[in-house]
Structure formats: structure tokens, C-alpha cells
Short mmCIF file of C-alpha atoms and ligand atoms in Angstrom, two decimals:
data_model
loop_
_atom_site.label_atom_id
_atom_site.label_comp_id
_atom_site.label_asym_id
_atom_site.label_seq_id
_atom_site.Cartn_x
_atom_site.Cartn_y
_atom_site.Cartn_z
CA MET A 60 -14.97 -15.34 0.30
CA ARG A 61 -17.65 -12.82 -1.97
CA LEU A 62 -17.35 -12.12 -5.56
CA VAL A 63 -18.77 -8.58 -6.49
CA ILE A 64 -19.00 -8.73 -10.02
CA LYS A 65 -19.37 -5.22 -11.32
CA ASP A 66 -19.78 -4.35 -15.48
CA ASN A 67 -16.56 -2.35 -16.04
CA ASN A 68 -12.84 -1.27 -15.11
CA ASP A 69 -14.86 2.19 -13.60
CA GLN A 70 -17.60 0.88 -11.40
CA VAL A 71 -14.89 -1.97 -10.12
CA GLY A 72 -13.12 1.27 -8.50
CA GLU A 73 -16.43 2.98 -7.19
CA PHE A 74 -17.54 0.20 -5.32
CA ILE A 75 -13.96 -0.19 -3.68
CA ALA A 76 -13.53 3.33 -2.83
CA ASN A 77 -16.89 4.04 -1.91
CA TYR A 78 -16.39 0.92 0.32
CA ILE A 79 -12.65 2.05 1.97
CA CYS A 80 -14.17 5.39 2.32
CA SER A 81 -17.26 4.04 4.45
CA LYS A 82 -14.70 2.21 6.60
CA ILE A 83 -12.40 5.05 7.50
CA ASN A 84 -15.65 7.18 7.83
CA ALA A 85 -16.50 4.55 10.41
CA PHE A 86 -13.47 4.16 12.34
CA VAL A 87 -13.57 6.07 15.54
CA PRO A 88 -10.06 6.55 16.81
CA SER A 89 -9.41 5.78 20.94
CA GLU A 90 -6.02 5.67 23.27
CA GLN A 91 -5.66 2.08 22.01
CA LYS A 92 -6.35 2.22 18.79
CA LYS A 93 -5.77 5.45 17.08
CA TYR A 94 -5.27 4.79 13.22
CA ILE A 95 -6.89 2.78 10.58
CA VAL A 96 -4.25 0.93 9.11
CA LEU A 97 -4.54 -0.03 5.18
CA GLY A 98 -2.14 -2.11 2.77
CA LEU A 99 -2.02 -0.42 -0.53
CA PRO A 100 -0.84 -1.35 -4.00
CA THR A 101 0.01 -0.24 -7.55
CA GLY A 102 -0.41 -0.68 -10.67
CA SER A 103 -2.89 0.16 -13.15
CA SER A 104 -5.94 -1.30 -11.40
CA PRO A 105 -6.39 0.54 -8.63
CA LEU A 106 -5.69 3.49 -10.44
CA PRO A 107 -9.74 3.99 -10.66
CA VAL A 108 -9.95 3.38 -7.19
CA TYR A 109 -7.19 6.05 -6.02
CA LYS A 110 -9.10 9.03 -8.38
CA ARG A 111 -12.45 8.14 -6.58
CA LEU A 112 -10.55 8.08 -3.32
CA VAL A 113 -9.05 11.67 -4.09
CA ALA A 114 -12.37 12.67 -5.41
CA LEU A 115 -14.28 11.87 -2.54
CA HIS A 116 -11.59 13.92 -0.48
CA LYS A 117 -12.07 16.69 -2.19
CA GLU A 118 -15.85 16.73 -2.23
CA GLY A 119 -14.85 16.57 1.66
CA ARG A 120 -16.52 13.86 2.43
CA LEU A 121 -13.35 11.77 3.18
CA SER A 122 -10.17 12.67 5.56
CA PHE A 123 -7.11 10.33 5.56
CA LYS A 124 -6.05 12.19 8.93
CA ASN A 125 -6.38 8.73 10.78
CA VAL A 126 -5.67 6.60 8.34
CA VAL A 127 -1.87 4.93 8.31
CA THR A 128 -1.06 2.36 5.14
CA PHE A 129 1.89 0.05 4.69
CA ASN A 130 2.66 -0.40 0.53
CA MET A 131 2.79 -3.96 -0.72
CA ASP A 132 6.15 -3.78 -2.79
CA GLU A 133 8.73 -1.95 -4.23
CA TYR A 134 11.28 -2.74 -6.70
CA VAL A 135 14.97 -3.24 -5.72
CA GLY A 136 17.48 -0.17 -6.82
CA LEU A 137 15.27 2.55 -7.14
CA GLN A 138 15.58 5.52 -5.21
CA PRO A 139 12.07 6.86 -3.75
CA GLY A 140 12.10 10.06 -6.06
CA HIS A 141 12.82 7.66 -9.27
CA PRO A 142 9.96 8.28 -11.87
CA PHE A 143 9.31 4.45 -11.94
CA SER A 144 9.36 3.61 -8.15
CA TYR A 145 6.12 2.72 -6.59
CA HIS A 146 6.98 5.72 -4.23
CA HIS A 147 6.80 8.32 -6.79
CA PHE A 148 3.52 6.49 -8.14
CA MET A 149 1.72 6.40 -4.54
CA HIS A 150 2.58 10.02 -4.59
CA GLU A 151 1.60 11.05 -8.04
CA ASN A 152 -1.44 8.92 -7.91
CA LEU A 153 -3.03 9.39 -4.24
CA PHE A 154 -0.71 10.59 -1.39
CA ASN A 155 0.02 14.24 -3.07
CA HIS A 156 -4.20 14.59 -3.66
CA ILE A 157 -5.27 13.47 -0.01
CA ASP A 158 -4.54 14.76 3.77
CA ILE A 159 -2.71 11.79 5.06
CA VAL A 160 0.53 12.34 7.73
CA ARG A 161 3.49 12.41 5.35
CA ASP A 162 4.85 9.84 8.92
CA ASN A 163 1.52 7.84 8.33
CA ILE A 164 2.72 6.74 4.49
CA HIS A 165 4.99 3.33 4.80
CA ILE A 166 6.75 2.16 2.05
CA LEU A 167 9.48 -0.52 1.98
CA CYS A 168 12.66 0.99 0.54
CA GLY A 169 14.43 -0.47 -2.54
CA VAL A 170 18.30 1.38 -1.69
CA ALA A 171 17.76 -0.40 1.74
CA PRO A 172 21.65 -0.94 2.56
CA ASP A 173 20.61 -3.86 4.13
CA PRO A 174 16.98 -5.51 2.56
CA VAL A 175 17.00 -8.49 5.17
CA ALA A 176 17.17 -6.13 8.15
CA GLU A 177 14.33 -3.32 5.98
CA CYS A 178 11.94 -6.33 5.42
CA ALA A 179 12.30 -7.35 8.97
CA ARG A 180 12.03 -3.91 10.13
CA TYR A 181 8.37 -3.57 7.70
CA GLU A 182 6.78 -6.41 9.16
CA GLN A 183 7.39 -4.87 12.76
CA SER A 184 5.88 -1.79 11.84
CA ILE A 185 3.08 -3.66 10.77
CA ILE A 186 2.85 -5.29 14.15
CA ASP A 187 3.88 -1.67 15.71
CA HIS A 188 0.88 -0.02 14.40
CA GLY A 189 -1.89 -2.85 15.16
CA GLY A 190 -1.70 -5.04 11.88
CA ILE A 191 -3.83 -3.96 8.73
CA ASP A 192 -7.54 -3.61 8.90
CA LEU A 193 -7.76 -3.77 5.28
CA PHE A 194 -5.68 -4.87 2.51
CA LEU A 195 -5.94 -4.07 -1.03
CA GLY A 196 -4.53 -5.76 -3.92
CA GLY A 197 -4.35 -6.26 -7.78
CA ILE A 198 -3.14 -9.52 -9.06
CA GLY A 199 -0.74 -10.16 -11.94
CA VAL A 200 -1.84 -12.26 -14.67
CA ASP A 201 -0.32 -15.33 -13.62
CA GLY A 202 -2.07 -14.36 -10.33
CA HIS A 203 0.14 -13.30 -8.80
CA ILE A 204 -0.43 -10.99 -5.22
CA ALA A 205 2.20 -8.21 -4.60
CA PHE A 206 5.25 -9.26 -5.86
CA ASN A 207 4.37 -12.62 -4.71
CA GLU A 208 5.72 -14.85 -7.53
CA PRO A 209 4.02 -18.34 -8.55
CA GLY A 210 6.06 -20.67 -6.38
CA SER A 211 6.18 -18.24 -3.19
CA SER A 212 5.26 -20.21 -0.01
CA LEU A 213 2.05 -19.38 0.89
CA SER A 214 3.49 -18.51 4.61
CA SER A 215 5.72 -15.69 2.89
CA ARG A 216 6.49 -12.51 4.90
CA THR A 217 8.10 -9.82 3.86
CA ARG A 218 11.46 -10.25 1.81
CA LEU A 219 13.46 -10.02 -1.67
CA LYS A 220 11.93 -11.41 -4.51
CA THR A 221 13.20 -12.12 -8.06
CA LEU A 222 10.67 -11.31 -10.14
CA THR A 223 9.58 -14.02 -13.32
CA LYS A 224 10.42 -13.10 -16.76
CA ASP A 225 6.58 -12.76 -17.50
CA THR A 226 6.21 -9.84 -14.73
CA ILE A 227 9.08 -8.22 -16.27
CA ILE A 228 7.97 -8.49 -19.49
CA VAL A 229 4.01 -7.36 -18.34
CA ASN A 230 5.66 -4.80 -16.14
CA SER A 231 7.78 -3.20 -19.01
CA ARG A 232 4.90 -1.27 -20.08
CA PHE A 233 5.62 1.49 -17.46
CA PHE A 234 9.15 1.84 -17.91
CA GLU A 235 10.97 3.26 -21.34
CA ARG A 236 12.67 -0.10 -21.70
CA ILE A 237 12.94 -3.39 -21.20
CA ASP A 238 16.21 -3.51 -19.28
CA GLN A 239 15.30 -0.53 -17.25
CA VAL A 240 12.85 -3.00 -15.46
CA PRO A 241 14.67 -4.06 -11.63
CA THR A 242 14.25 -7.80 -11.60
CA ARG A 243 14.03 -8.23 -8.23
CA ALA A 244 11.47 -6.63 -5.55
CA LEU A 245 10.96 -6.25 -2.06
CA THR A 246 7.55 -7.31 -1.27
CA VAL A 247 4.91 -8.33 1.61
CA GLY A 248 4.59 -11.98 1.47
CA VAL A 249 1.62 -14.06 1.39
CA GLY A 250 1.44 -14.88 4.61
CA THR A 251 1.61 -11.24 5.66
CA ILE A 252 -1.27 -10.08 3.34
CA MET A 253 -3.39 -13.06 5.01
CA ASP A 254 -2.96 -11.29 8.22
CA ALA A 255 -4.95 -8.60 7.34
CA ARG A 256 -8.55 -8.36 9.12
CA GLU A 257 -9.84 -7.99 5.19
CA VAL A 258 -8.71 -8.49 2.32
CA VAL A 259 -9.98 -6.50 -1.30
CA LEU A 260 -8.85 -7.78 -4.24
CA ILE A 261 -9.30 -5.96 -7.66
CA ILE A 262 -8.72 -8.03 -10.66
CA THR A 263 -10.04 -6.56 -14.35
CA GLY A 264 -9.70 -7.14 -17.92
CA HIS A 265 -10.12 -9.96 -19.86
CA ASN A 266 -6.36 -10.89 -19.16
CA LYS A 267 -6.96 -11.66 -16.07
CA ALA A 268 -9.60 -14.05 -16.91
CA MET A 269 -7.11 -17.50 -16.47
CA ALA A 270 -5.79 -15.46 -12.59
CA LEU A 271 -9.63 -14.80 -11.43
CA TYR A 272 -11.01 -18.30 -12.83
CA LYS A 273 -7.72 -19.90 -10.73
CA THR A 274 -8.21 -17.80 -7.44
CA VAL A 275 -11.83 -18.82 -7.40
CA GLU A 276 -12.71 -21.96 -9.18
CA GLU A 277 -9.37 -23.91 -8.50
CA GLY A 278 -7.69 -25.27 -5.97
CA ILE A 279 -5.12 -23.63 -3.59
CA SER A 280 -1.94 -23.29 -5.13
CA HIS A 281 1.40 -21.73 -4.68
CA MET A 282 1.42 -21.35 -8.20
CA TRP A 283 -1.36 -19.06 -8.12
CA THR A 284 -0.67 -17.19 -5.05
CA ALA A 285 -4.19 -14.95 -4.69
CA SER A 286 -5.54 -18.62 -4.59
CA ALA A 287 -4.43 -18.35 -0.68
CA LEU A 288 -7.61 -15.94 -0.44
CA GLN A 289 -9.84 -18.92 -0.18
CA MET A 290 -8.42 -19.46 3.35
CA HIS A 291 -9.21 -16.14 4.39
CA LYS A 292 -11.84 -15.33 6.86
CA LYS A 293 -13.14 -11.54 5.21
CA ALA A 294 -12.18 -11.83 1.37
CA MET A 295 -13.82 -9.53 -1.25
CA ILE A 296 -12.49 -9.77 -5.04
CA VAL A 297 -14.39 -6.76 -7.17
CA CYS A 298 -13.76 -8.00 -10.39
CA ASP A 299 -15.23 -6.56 -14.22
CA ASP A 300 -17.53 -8.58 -16.67
CA ALA A 301 -14.09 -8.48 -19.31
CA SER A 302 -12.39 -11.00 -16.36
CA THR A 303 -15.33 -13.47 -15.78
CA ASP A 304 -14.48 -15.08 -18.97
CA GLU A 305 -12.78 -18.36 -17.77
CA LEU A 306 -15.19 -18.51 -15.04
CA LYS A 307 -18.51 -21.14 -15.13
CA VAL A 308 -22.19 -19.72 -15.65
CA LYS A 309 -23.26 -20.73 -12.77
CA THR A 310 -20.42 -19.15 -10.84
CA VAL A 311 -21.18 -16.22 -12.30
CA ARG A 312 -24.50 -16.49 -11.50
CA TYR A 313 -24.77 -17.27 -7.94
CA PHE A 314 -22.14 -14.32 -6.99
CA LYS A 315 -24.37 -12.27 -8.88
CA ASP A 316 -27.67 -13.61 -6.99
CA VAL A 317 -25.68 -13.14 -3.59
CA GLU A 318 -24.92 -9.53 -4.33
CA SER A 319 -28.35 -9.09 -5.50
CA GLY A 320 -30.11 -10.31 -2.62
CA LEU A 321 -31.78 -13.18 -3.86
C1 GLP B 603 2.77 -5.50 -9.91
C2 GLP B 603 2.53 -5.79 -8.36
C3 GLP B 603 1.04 -6.15 -8.01
C4 GLP B 603 -0.18 -5.90 -8.76
C5 GLP B 603 0.15 -6.56 -10.94
C6 GLP B 603 -0.54 -6.44 -11.45
O1 GLP B 603 3.27 -7.29 -10.32
N1 GLP B 603 3.72 -5.87 -7.76
O2 GLP B 603 0.97 -5.41 -6.78
O3 GLP B 603 -1.38 -6.26 -8.49
O4 GLP B 603 1.37 -5.63 -11.24
O5 GLP B 603 -0.59 -4.97 -12.29
P1 GLP B 603 -1.57 -4.24 -13.29
O6 GLP B 603 -2.83 -3.85 -11.91
O7 GLP B 603 -1.14 -2.96 -13.66
O8 GLP B 603 -2.40 -5.31 -13.83
#
């Protein structure tokens, strides 16, 4: 696992956006592989990344015409046009400002009449697109990745999940009232994320310090589902200084040394 420690949130966003930009620009479409496939998160953590990706596009340094996206999750019961849906979030913060082909955007449908079939269709669509090249993720304060709440199987696939009380309380900040927060979501599984060729995780803020510690320094546990990344062949966490408060000094020093080329 690679751990990149930046001074602040904006630097984290800039680093990851530049990283994704270089991957997209290095991609050469072929008959066998027409698109580079990204997995994308919602939440406040990826906002600086999306802001910078939009800026790179507007500066003419980045095009999304060869990019396919799969979002991580969506609330059950919210129409795509609902202001608190993840569909709406993604269009507002990224898709409306870039040149991605609309048909290349994939987001789970939270109002699908048959959620089980919707999740199976999503998994099949990922396979049909050749798998995910780079899955970008955030993390919950309880260490969840996508909506894989504590106790989720580390080999889980896309499915319906009931949200924990903690997640409902934390995510209520995006809603007007806590009783508006859906209690269930459709989410890719930990196994779906682990199948990606590369995973990049954003961990920022002091409130994520315990989640970073559990993900990096403690054992793999279904109670901190992001810790599954310890088993991934190509996982990178990009965090800010504030989130490192629970890490050992020697852990921080070591990963800083690695990045400085020592
Ligand atoms: C939600 C999302 C996760 C996200 C998490 C953290 O639960 N399902 O994908 O990582 O929130 O959000 P934030 O970045 O706002 O802290």
C-alpha cells in the first residue's frame, strides 16, 4: 500500500486529480479497449478532486471522451433528479462541467423496482466494460468504503445495504432534516472495489484519524471495511496531515520518506 501524506485537503485534491488526469491522458484507446473505466465516490472528500478535474478540463488539458464511469452507491428511494441523490451530486459537481459522453455514466438506480436485479445488472455492466481500471473512494468515520458498513463481507458484491445509525447521523448534514436521510442504499461491494486494477482512497480531516489508523496500522477487519485494501495489489491512500493524528510517528515518517525518494 502506498500512503501519500499532504499538508491539507486542497493539496490532496490536486494530487489525486493530477494523478487521474495523467492516467486518462496516457490511455490510448484500441479496438480491444475503447475506454478507461473509473469508479467514483460522492461525499465531501472528493469535492477538491472534482473541482480540479473540471479546471483541468476547462484549461484544455483533459478530455473525458474516452472515459466510462461507475459510481459507488446511491440511496434507495431517491429519484435521480432528487437534490440529495448521488445522481444529482455527480452531475452538479462533475458531469455537467466536463465532456463525458452521457451514455458512459453509470450510477445505480435507487428507485429500481427490483433492487436485486439492478445490482446484478450493475455488476454485469462493469464486467461488460472490461472491469474498473481505477476506483476512487472516500471513507466513512467508521471506516466504511462506499456503503459497506461495519460487518460487511470483505468479498461482497453490489447489493442493498441497510445504513448504520452512525452513517445516517453523519450524512444528515447533506439533508435538511435527519428523517429525510434514506435508511438503505445500493452499493458496490468490497469485492467489487477489490477487483479494480487500482484503488485510490481519499482520507482527510481529523474526524477520519481513527479510520485511517484502522485502515493502515491494524489488521484486516470487516468492522473497518477499508482495511481490505491491505490485500490489494495496487492501493494508494492520499491523506492530509490532520487525518494522521492516530498513526505512529514512525509510520508517518516512513511513508513521508518513501514519497520524498529517500
Ligand atoms: C458516504 C458515502 C461514502 C463516503 C462517505 C464519506 O457514506 N457512501 O462513499 O466515502 O460518505 O463521506 P465524506 O467524504 O463526506 O466524509
